[in-house]
Short mmCIF file of C-alpha atoms in Angstrom, two decimals:
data_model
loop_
_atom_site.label_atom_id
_atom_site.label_comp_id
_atom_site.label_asym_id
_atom_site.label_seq_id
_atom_site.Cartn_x
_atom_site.Cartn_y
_atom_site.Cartn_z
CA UNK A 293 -15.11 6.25 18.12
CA UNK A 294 -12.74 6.86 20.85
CA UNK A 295 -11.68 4.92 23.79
CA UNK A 296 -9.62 7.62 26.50
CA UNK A 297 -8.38 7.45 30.05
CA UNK A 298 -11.27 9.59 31.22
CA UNK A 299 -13.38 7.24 29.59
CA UNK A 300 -12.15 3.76 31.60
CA UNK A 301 -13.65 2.68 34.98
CA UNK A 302 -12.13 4.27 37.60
CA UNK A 303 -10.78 0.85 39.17
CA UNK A 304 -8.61 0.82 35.82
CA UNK A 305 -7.36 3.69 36.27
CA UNK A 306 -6.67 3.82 40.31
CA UNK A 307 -4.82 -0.08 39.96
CA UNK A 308 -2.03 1.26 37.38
CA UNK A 309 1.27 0.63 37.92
CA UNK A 310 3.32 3.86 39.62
CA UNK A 311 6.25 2.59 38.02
CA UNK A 312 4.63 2.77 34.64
CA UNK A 313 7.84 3.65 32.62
CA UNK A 314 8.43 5.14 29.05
CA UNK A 315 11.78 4.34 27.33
CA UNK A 316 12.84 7.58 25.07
CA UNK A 317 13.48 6.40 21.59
CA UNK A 318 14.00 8.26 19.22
CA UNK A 319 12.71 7.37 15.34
CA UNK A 320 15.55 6.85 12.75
CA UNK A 321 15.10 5.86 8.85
CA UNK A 322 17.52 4.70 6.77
CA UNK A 323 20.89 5.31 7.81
CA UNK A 324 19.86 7.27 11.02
CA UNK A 325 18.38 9.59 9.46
CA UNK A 326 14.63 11.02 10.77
CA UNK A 327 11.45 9.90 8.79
CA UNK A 328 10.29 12.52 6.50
CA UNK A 329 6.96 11.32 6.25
CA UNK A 330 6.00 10.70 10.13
CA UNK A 331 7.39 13.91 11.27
CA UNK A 332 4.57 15.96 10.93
CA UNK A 333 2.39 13.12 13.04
CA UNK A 334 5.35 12.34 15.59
CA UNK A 335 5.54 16.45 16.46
CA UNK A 336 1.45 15.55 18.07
CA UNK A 337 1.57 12.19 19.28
CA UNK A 338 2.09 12.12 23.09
CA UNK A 339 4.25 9.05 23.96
CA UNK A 340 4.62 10.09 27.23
CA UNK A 341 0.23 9.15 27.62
CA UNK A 342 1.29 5.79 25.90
CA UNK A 343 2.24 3.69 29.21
CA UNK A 344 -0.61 4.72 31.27
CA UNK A 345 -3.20 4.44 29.42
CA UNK A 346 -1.93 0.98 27.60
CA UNK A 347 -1.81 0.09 31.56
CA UNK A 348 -5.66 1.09 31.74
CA UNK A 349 -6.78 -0.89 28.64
CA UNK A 350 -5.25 -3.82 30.03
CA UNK A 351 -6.51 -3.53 33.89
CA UNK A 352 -10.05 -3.06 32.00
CA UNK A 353 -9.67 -5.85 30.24
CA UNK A 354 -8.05 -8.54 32.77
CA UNK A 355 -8.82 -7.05 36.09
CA UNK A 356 -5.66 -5.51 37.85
CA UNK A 357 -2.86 -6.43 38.70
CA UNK A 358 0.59 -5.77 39.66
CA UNK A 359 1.70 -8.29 36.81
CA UNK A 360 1.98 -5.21 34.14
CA UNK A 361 4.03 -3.49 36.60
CA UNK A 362 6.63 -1.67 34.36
CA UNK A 363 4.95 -0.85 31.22
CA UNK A 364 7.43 -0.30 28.25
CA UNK A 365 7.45 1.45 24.84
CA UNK A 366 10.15 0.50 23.11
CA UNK A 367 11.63 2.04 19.96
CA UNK A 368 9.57 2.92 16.55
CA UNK A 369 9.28 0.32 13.51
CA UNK A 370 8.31 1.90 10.62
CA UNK A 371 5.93 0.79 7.33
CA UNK A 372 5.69 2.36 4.43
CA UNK A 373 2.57 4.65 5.70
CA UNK A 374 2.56 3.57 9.66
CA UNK A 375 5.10 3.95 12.76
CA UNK A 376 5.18 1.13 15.04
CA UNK A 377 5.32 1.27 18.78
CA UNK A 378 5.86 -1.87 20.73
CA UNK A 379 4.68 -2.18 23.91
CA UNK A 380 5.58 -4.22 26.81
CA UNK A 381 4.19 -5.09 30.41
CA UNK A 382 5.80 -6.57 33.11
CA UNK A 383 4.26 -10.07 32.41
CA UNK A 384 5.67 -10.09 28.92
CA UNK A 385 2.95 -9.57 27.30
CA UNK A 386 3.01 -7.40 24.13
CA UNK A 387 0.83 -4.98 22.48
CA UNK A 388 1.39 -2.44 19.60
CA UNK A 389 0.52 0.89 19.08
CA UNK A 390 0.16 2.02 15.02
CA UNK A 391 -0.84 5.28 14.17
CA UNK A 392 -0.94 6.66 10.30
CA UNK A 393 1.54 8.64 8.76
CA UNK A 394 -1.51 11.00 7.78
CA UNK A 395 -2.73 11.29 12.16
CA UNK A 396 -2.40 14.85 11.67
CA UNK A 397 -6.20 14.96 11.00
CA UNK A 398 -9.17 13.14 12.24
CA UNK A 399 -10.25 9.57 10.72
CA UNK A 400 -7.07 8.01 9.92
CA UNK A 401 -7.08 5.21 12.26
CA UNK A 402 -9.64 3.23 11.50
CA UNK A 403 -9.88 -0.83 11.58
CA UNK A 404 -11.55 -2.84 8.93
CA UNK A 405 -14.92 -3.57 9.66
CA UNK A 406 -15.33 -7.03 10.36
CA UNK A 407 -16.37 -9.64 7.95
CA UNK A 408 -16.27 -13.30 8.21
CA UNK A 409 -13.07 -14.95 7.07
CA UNK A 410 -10.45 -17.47 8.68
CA UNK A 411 -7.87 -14.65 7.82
CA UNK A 412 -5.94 -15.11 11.00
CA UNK A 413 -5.80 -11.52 11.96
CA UNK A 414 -4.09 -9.09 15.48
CA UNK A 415 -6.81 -8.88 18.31
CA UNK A 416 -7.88 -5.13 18.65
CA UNK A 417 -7.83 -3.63 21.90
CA UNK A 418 -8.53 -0.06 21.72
CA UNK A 419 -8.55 2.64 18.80
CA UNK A 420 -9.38 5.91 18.62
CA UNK A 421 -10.04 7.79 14.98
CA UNK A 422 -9.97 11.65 15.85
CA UNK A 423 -6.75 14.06 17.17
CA UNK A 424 -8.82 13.89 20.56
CA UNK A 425 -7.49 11.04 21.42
CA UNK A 426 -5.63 10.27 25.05
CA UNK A 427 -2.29 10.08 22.24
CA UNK A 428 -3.08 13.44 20.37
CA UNK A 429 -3.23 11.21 17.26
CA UNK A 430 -5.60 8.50 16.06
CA UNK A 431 -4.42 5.11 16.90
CA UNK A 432 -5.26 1.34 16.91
CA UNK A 433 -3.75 -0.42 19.62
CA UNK A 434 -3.12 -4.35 18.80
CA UNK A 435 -1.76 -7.01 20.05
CA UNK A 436 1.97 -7.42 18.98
CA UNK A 437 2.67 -11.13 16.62
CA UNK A 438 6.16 -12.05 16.98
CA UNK A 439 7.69 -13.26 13.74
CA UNK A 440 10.11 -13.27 10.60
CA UNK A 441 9.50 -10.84 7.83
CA UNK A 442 8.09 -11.99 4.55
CA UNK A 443 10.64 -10.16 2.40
CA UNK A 444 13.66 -12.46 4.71
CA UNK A 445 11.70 -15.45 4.19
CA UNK A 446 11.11 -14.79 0.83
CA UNK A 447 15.13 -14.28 0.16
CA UNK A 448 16.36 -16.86 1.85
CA UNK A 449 19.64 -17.44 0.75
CA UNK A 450 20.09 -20.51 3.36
CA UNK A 451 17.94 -22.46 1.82
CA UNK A 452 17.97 -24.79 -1.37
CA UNK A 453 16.15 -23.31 -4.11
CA UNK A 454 13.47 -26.47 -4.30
CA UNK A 455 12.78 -25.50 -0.67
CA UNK A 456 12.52 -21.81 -1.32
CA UNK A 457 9.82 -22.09 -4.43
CA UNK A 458 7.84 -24.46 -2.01
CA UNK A 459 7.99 -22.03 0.77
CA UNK A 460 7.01 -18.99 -1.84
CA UNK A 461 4.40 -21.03 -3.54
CA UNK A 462 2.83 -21.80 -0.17
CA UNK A 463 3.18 -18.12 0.71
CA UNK A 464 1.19 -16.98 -2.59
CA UNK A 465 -1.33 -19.62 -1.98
CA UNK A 466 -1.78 -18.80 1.48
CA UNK A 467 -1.95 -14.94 -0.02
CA UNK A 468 -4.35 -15.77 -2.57
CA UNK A 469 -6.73 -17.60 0.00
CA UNK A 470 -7.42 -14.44 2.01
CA UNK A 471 -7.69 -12.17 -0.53
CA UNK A 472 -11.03 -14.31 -1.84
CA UNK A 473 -12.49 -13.93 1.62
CA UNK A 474 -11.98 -10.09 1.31
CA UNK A 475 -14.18 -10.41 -1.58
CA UNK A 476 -16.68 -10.76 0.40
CA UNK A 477 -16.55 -7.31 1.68
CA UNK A 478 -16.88 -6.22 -1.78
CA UNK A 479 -19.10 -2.62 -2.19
CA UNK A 480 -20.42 0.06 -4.67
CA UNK A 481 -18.92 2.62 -2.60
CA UNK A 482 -15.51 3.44 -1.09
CA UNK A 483 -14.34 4.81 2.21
CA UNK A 484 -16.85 2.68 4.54
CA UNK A 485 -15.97 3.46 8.69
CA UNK A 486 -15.52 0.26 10.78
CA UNK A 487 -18.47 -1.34 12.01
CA UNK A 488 -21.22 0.19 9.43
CA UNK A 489 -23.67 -1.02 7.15
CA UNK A 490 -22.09 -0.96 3.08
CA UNK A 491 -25.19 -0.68 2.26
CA UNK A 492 -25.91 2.60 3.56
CA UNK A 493 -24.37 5.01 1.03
CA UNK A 494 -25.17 8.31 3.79
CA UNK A 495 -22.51 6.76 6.39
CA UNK A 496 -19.36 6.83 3.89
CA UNK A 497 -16.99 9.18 4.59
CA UNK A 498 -13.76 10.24 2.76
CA UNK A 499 -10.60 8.27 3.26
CA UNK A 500 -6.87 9.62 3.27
CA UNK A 501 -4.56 9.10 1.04
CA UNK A 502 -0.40 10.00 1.03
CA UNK A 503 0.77 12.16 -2.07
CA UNK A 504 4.71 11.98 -2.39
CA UNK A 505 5.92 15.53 -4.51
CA UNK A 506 9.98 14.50 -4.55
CA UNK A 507 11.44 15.35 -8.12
CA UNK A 508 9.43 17.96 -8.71
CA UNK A 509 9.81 21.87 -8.93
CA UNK A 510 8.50 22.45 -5.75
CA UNK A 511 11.05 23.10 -3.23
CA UNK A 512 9.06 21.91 -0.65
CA UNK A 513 9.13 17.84 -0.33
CA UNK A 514 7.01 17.09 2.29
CA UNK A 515 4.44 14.74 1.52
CA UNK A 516 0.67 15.84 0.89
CA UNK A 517 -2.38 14.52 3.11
CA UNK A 518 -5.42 14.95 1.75
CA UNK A 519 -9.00 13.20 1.87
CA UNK A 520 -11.33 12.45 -1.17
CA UNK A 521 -14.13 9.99 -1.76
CA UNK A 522 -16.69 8.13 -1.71
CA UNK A 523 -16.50 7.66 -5.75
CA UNK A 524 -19.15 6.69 -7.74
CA UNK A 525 -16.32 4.67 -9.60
CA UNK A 526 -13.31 2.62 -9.59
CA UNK A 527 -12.13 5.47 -12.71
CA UNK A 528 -12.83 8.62 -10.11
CA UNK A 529 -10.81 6.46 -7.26
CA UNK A 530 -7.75 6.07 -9.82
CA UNK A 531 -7.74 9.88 -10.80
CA UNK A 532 -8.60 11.52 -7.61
CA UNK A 533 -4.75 11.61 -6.67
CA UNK A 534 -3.79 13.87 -9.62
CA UNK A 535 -6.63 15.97 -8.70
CA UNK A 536 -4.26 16.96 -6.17
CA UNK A 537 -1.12 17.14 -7.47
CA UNK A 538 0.89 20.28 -7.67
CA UNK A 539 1.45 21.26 -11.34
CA UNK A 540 5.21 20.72 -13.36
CA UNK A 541 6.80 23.51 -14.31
CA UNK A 542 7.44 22.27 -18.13
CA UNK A 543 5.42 21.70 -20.84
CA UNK A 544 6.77 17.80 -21.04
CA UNK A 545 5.87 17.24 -17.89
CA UNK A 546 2.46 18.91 -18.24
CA UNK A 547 2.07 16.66 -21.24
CA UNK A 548 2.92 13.51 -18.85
CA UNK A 549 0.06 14.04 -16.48
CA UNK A 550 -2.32 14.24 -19.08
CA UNK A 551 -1.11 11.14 -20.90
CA UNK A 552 -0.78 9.50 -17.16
CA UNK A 553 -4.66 10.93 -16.96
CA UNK A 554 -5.56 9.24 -20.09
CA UNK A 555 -4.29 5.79 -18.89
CA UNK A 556 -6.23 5.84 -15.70
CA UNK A 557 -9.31 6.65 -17.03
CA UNK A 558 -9.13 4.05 -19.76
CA UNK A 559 -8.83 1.61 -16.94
CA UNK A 560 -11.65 -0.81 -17.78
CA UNK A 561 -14.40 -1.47 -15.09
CA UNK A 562 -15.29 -4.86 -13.88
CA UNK A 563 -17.81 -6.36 -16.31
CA UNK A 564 -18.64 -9.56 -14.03
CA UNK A 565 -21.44 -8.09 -12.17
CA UNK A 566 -19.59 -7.33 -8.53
CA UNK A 567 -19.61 -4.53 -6.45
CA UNK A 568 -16.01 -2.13 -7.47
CA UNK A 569 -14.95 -1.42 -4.33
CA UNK A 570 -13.71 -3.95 -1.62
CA UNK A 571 -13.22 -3.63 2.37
CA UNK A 572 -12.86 0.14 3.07
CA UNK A 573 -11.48 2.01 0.23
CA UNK A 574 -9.88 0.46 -2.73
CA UNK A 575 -10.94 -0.58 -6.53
CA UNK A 576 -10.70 -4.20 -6.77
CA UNK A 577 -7.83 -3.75 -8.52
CA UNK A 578 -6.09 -2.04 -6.10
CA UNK A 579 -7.28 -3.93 -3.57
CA UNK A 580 -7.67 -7.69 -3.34
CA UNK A 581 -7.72 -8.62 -6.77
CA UNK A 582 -4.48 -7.91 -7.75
CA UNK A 583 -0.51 -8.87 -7.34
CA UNK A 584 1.17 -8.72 -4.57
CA UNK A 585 2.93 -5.54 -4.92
CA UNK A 586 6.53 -7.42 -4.71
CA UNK A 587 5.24 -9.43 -8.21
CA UNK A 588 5.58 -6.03 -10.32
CA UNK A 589 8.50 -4.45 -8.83
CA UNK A 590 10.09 -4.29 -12.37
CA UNK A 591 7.17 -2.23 -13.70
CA UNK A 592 8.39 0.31 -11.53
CA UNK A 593 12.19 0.96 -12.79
CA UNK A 594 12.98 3.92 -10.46
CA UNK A 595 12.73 1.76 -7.36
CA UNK A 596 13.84 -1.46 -9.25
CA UNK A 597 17.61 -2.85 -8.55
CA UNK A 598 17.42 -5.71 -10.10
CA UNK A 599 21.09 -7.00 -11.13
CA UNK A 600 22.37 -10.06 -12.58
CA UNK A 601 24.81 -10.38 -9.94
CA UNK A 602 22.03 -11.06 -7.74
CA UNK A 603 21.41 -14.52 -9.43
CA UNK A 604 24.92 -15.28 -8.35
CA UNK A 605 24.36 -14.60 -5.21
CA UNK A 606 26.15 -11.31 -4.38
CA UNK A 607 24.88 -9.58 -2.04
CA UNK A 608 23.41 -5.80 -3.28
CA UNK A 609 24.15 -2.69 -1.02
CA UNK A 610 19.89 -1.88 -1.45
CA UNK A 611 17.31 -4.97 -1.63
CA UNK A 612 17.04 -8.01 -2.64
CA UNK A 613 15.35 -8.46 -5.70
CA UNK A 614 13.90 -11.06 -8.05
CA UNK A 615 14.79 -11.15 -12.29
CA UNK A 616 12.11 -10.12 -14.49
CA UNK A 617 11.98 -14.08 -15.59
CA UNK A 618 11.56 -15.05 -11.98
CA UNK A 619 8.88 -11.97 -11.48
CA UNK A 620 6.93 -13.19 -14.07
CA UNK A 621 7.08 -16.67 -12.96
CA UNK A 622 5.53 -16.05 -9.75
CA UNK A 623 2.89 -13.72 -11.36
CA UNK A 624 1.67 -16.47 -13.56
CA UNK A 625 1.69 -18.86 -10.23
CA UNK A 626 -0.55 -16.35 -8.60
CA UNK A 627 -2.76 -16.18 -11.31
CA UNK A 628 -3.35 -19.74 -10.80
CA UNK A 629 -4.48 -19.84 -7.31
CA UNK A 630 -6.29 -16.12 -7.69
CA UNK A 631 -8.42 -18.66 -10.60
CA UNK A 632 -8.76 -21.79 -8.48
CA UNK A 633 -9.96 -20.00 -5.25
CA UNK A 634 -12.66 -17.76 -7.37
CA UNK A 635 -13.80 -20.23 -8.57
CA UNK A 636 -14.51 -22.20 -5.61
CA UNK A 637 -16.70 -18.52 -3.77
CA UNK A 638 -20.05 -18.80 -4.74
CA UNK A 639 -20.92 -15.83 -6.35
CA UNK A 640 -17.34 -14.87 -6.67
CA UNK A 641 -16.31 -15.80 -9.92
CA UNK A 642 -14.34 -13.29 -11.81
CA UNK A 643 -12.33 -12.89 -14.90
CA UNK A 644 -8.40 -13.74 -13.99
CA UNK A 645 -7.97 -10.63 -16.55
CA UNK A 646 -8.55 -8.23 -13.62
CA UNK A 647 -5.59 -9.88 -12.08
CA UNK A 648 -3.66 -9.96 -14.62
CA UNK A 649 -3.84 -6.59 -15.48
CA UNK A 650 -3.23 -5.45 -12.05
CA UNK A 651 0.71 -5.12 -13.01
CA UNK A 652 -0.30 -2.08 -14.70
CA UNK A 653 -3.40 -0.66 -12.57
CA UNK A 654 -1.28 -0.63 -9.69
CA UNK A 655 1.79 1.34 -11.36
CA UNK A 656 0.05 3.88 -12.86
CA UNK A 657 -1.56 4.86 -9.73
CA UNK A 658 1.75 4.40 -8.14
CA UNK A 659 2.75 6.85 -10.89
CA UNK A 660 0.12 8.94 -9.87
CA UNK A 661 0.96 9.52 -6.18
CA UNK A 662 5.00 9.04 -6.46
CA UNK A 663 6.43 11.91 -8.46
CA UNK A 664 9.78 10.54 -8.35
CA UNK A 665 8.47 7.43 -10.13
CA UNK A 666 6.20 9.07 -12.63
CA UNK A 667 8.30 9.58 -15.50
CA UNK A 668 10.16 5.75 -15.37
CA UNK A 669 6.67 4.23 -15.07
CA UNK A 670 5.33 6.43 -18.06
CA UNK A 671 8.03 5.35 -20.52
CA UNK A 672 7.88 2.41 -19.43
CA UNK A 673 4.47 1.44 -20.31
CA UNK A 674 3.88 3.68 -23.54
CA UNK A 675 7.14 2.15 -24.79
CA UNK A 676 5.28 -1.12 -24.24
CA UNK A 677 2.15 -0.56 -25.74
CA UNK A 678 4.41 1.59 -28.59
CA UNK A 679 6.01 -1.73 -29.48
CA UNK A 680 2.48 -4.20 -29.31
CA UNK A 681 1.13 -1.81 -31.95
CA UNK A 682 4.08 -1.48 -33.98
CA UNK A 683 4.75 2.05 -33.38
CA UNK A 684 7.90 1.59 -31.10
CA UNK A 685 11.73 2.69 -31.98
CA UNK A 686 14.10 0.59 -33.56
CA UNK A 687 11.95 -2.16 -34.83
CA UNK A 688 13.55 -3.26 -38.05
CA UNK A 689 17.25 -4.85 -38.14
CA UNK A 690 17.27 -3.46 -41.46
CA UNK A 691 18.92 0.18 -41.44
CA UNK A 692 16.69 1.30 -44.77
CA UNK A 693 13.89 0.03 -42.64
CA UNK A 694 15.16 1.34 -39.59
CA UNK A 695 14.85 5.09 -40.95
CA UNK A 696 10.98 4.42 -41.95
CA UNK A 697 10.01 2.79 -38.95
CA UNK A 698 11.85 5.97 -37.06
CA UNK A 699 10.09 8.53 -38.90
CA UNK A 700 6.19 6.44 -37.87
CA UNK A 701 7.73 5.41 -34.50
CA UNK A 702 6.08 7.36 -31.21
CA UNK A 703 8.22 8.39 -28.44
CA UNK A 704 6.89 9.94 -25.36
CA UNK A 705 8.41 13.23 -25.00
CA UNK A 706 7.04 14.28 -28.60
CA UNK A 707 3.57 12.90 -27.49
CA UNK A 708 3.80 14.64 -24.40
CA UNK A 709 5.20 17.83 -25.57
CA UNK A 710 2.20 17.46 -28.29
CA UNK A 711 -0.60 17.09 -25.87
CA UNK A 712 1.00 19.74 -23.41
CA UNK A 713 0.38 22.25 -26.46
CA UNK A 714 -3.46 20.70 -27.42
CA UNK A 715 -1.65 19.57 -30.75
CA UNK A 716 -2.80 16.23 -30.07
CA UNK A 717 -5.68 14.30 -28.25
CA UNK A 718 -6.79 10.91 -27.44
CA UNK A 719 -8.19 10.25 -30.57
#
């Protein structure tokens, strides 16, 4: 679905401003550097389309008028997989323009299809999900919501701390809240367009995903784009990313994949009776039964920075971040509300397990499409499960006992290294 200049009344288009006007920015990362990952889609995207044909959406919309008169794009904000273009009309009215990291490729815009919540939510006024679009990219233009981010009004630091649990609690609850609703979208199959029946497996269509390759042998670090789905499972969904990733040069980290294969596909399915997939594209686990992502940042230690200086309020040269005590404080709050709210959905009620093991779901796919994360996530969580069965290093303060419990103990680069060479398996 497309909505273009050529396609608008012609009284839109003959009432637009002349002095439609596009402010030159150009889009800086961290420390003025260029994004990596949006170059590819900011090389097609035609800003210089973006004024006059905002300028038709709106004199479609309201009638027209001189009040839009100039029309301003103003400089990029940037997501993790979107850039961010604010618009602004003469009235003061303002819009935003996203468009996907992966808008090198048709389908990659696309808005949710619409189910009925109270999940407050930006008014859509035009989108367009092919590279025939008036931008050269697909799009969704919305309207812009003013306000303060969650991670500054989740650190605080001008606040007393009774004040700042309330305020987090609140957040969590409010969290929790919509992502019951979204059950509602729930579905067997993934990758469902805006607007069509769930029901009706023949109009799913792949989605995209984002495959970071940093740390690896490849010299080339540009991310992968690629499109897979539907799934007939929540396992196929969690394995489909290394199904595209490049192979490692060594026989360790050959042995890592397959061990990072094994986890996924041991990921249990829902057992409750409910559809596996919910709103467009994601396992329930991945989607809206899970953490936050911010509640299991120290299951990720590559991107972790956790100090204890941070407790004393020093402030770190990277992010703020919360203690592993604090972290797991929160997650148990969440699990809470996730419980409560179920269990108040008719039809809706779920074991809190699938949250609760969401902490690990969601790294190991993280693990999955993040090569520079991979290996910190992987020891991570087989020196975890190494210690719950007794199998982990240094378990005894006795040094006798220390030497047998080294000699039984597992440590991932021999297990790796073992099922690189088919020496070991599974079983």
């Amino acid at each position: 679905m497309s909505a273009t200049i050529d396609q608008l009344p012609q009284s839109a288009r003959s009432d637009i401003p002349a002095t439609v006007s596009h402010e030159e920015v150009e889009p800086k990362g961290e420390e003025g550097d260029p994004m990596k990952l949006f170059s590819a889609v900011l090389a097609n995207v035609r800003l210089d389309h973006l004024p006059e044909f905002v300028a038709a959406v709106r004199n479609q919309q309201d009638g027209p008028s001189d009040r839009i008169n100039p029309v301003k794009v103003g400089g990029s904000v940037t997501g993790s997989y979107h850039i961010l273009f604010p618009v602004e009309f003469g009235d003061g009215v303002r819009w935003l323009c996203k468009i996907p990291a992966t808008g090198t490729r048709d389908r990659n815009a696309r808005p949710e299809r619409a189910i009925e919540t109270t999940i407050p939510v930006p008014d859509i006024y035009a989108f367009d999900t092919t590279l025939g679009s008036e931008l050269g990219v697909p799009f969704v233009l919305m309207r812009f919501i003013p306000g303060k981010s969650l991670y500054d009004a989740w650190f605080d630091k001008r606040i007393s701390e009774d004040i700042l649990e309330a305020r987090r609690t609140r957040t969590l609850r409010d969290i929790a809240a919509a992502m019951v609703q979204e059950a509602r979208s729930s579905s067997t199959n993934k990758a469902i367009p805006w607007g069509l029946d769930p029901r009706d497996t023949s109009t799913m269509q792949p989605c995209s995903h984002v495959l970071h390759r940093m740390m690896t042998d490849d010299p080339d670090e540009r991310p992968i784009y690629f499109e897979s789905g539907p799934y007939a499972n929540s396992k196929a969904f969690y394995t489909s990313v290394l199904d595209h990733r490049p192979g490692p040069g060594t026989d360790a980290g050959k042995g890592e994949l397959k061990l990072l294969r094994m986890f996924l596909e041991w990921i249990p399915e829902p057992k409750d009776g409910r559809k596996e997939f919910v709103l467009t594209y994601l396992s329930r686990t991945m989607g809206n039964e899970r953490y936050p992502g911010w509640l299991t940042r120290e299951w990720d230690p590559a991107m972790y920075g956790w100090t204890k200086e941070m407790e004393a309020g020093v402030e770190p040269e990277g992010l703020w971040e919360d203690s592993p005590q604090t972290l797991a404080f929160y997650r148990a709050t969440y699990d809470r509300m996730m419980e409560s709210f179920l269990a108040q959905e008719p039809g809706l009620e779920s074991p809190i397990s699938l949250v609760c093991n969401s902490f690990i779901t969601e790294n190991l796919y993280i693990a999955a499409e993040n090569s520079m994360c991979t290996g910190a996530i992987m020891d991570k969580i087989f020196d975890t499960v190494a210690k719950l069965v007794g199998r982990g290093p240094h378990l005894s303060s006795s040094s006798e006992q220390n030497e047998e419990d080294e000699e039984e103990a597992f440590y991932i680069y021999s297990v790796t290294c073992a099922l690189a060479d088919g020496n070991l398996d599974e079983r």
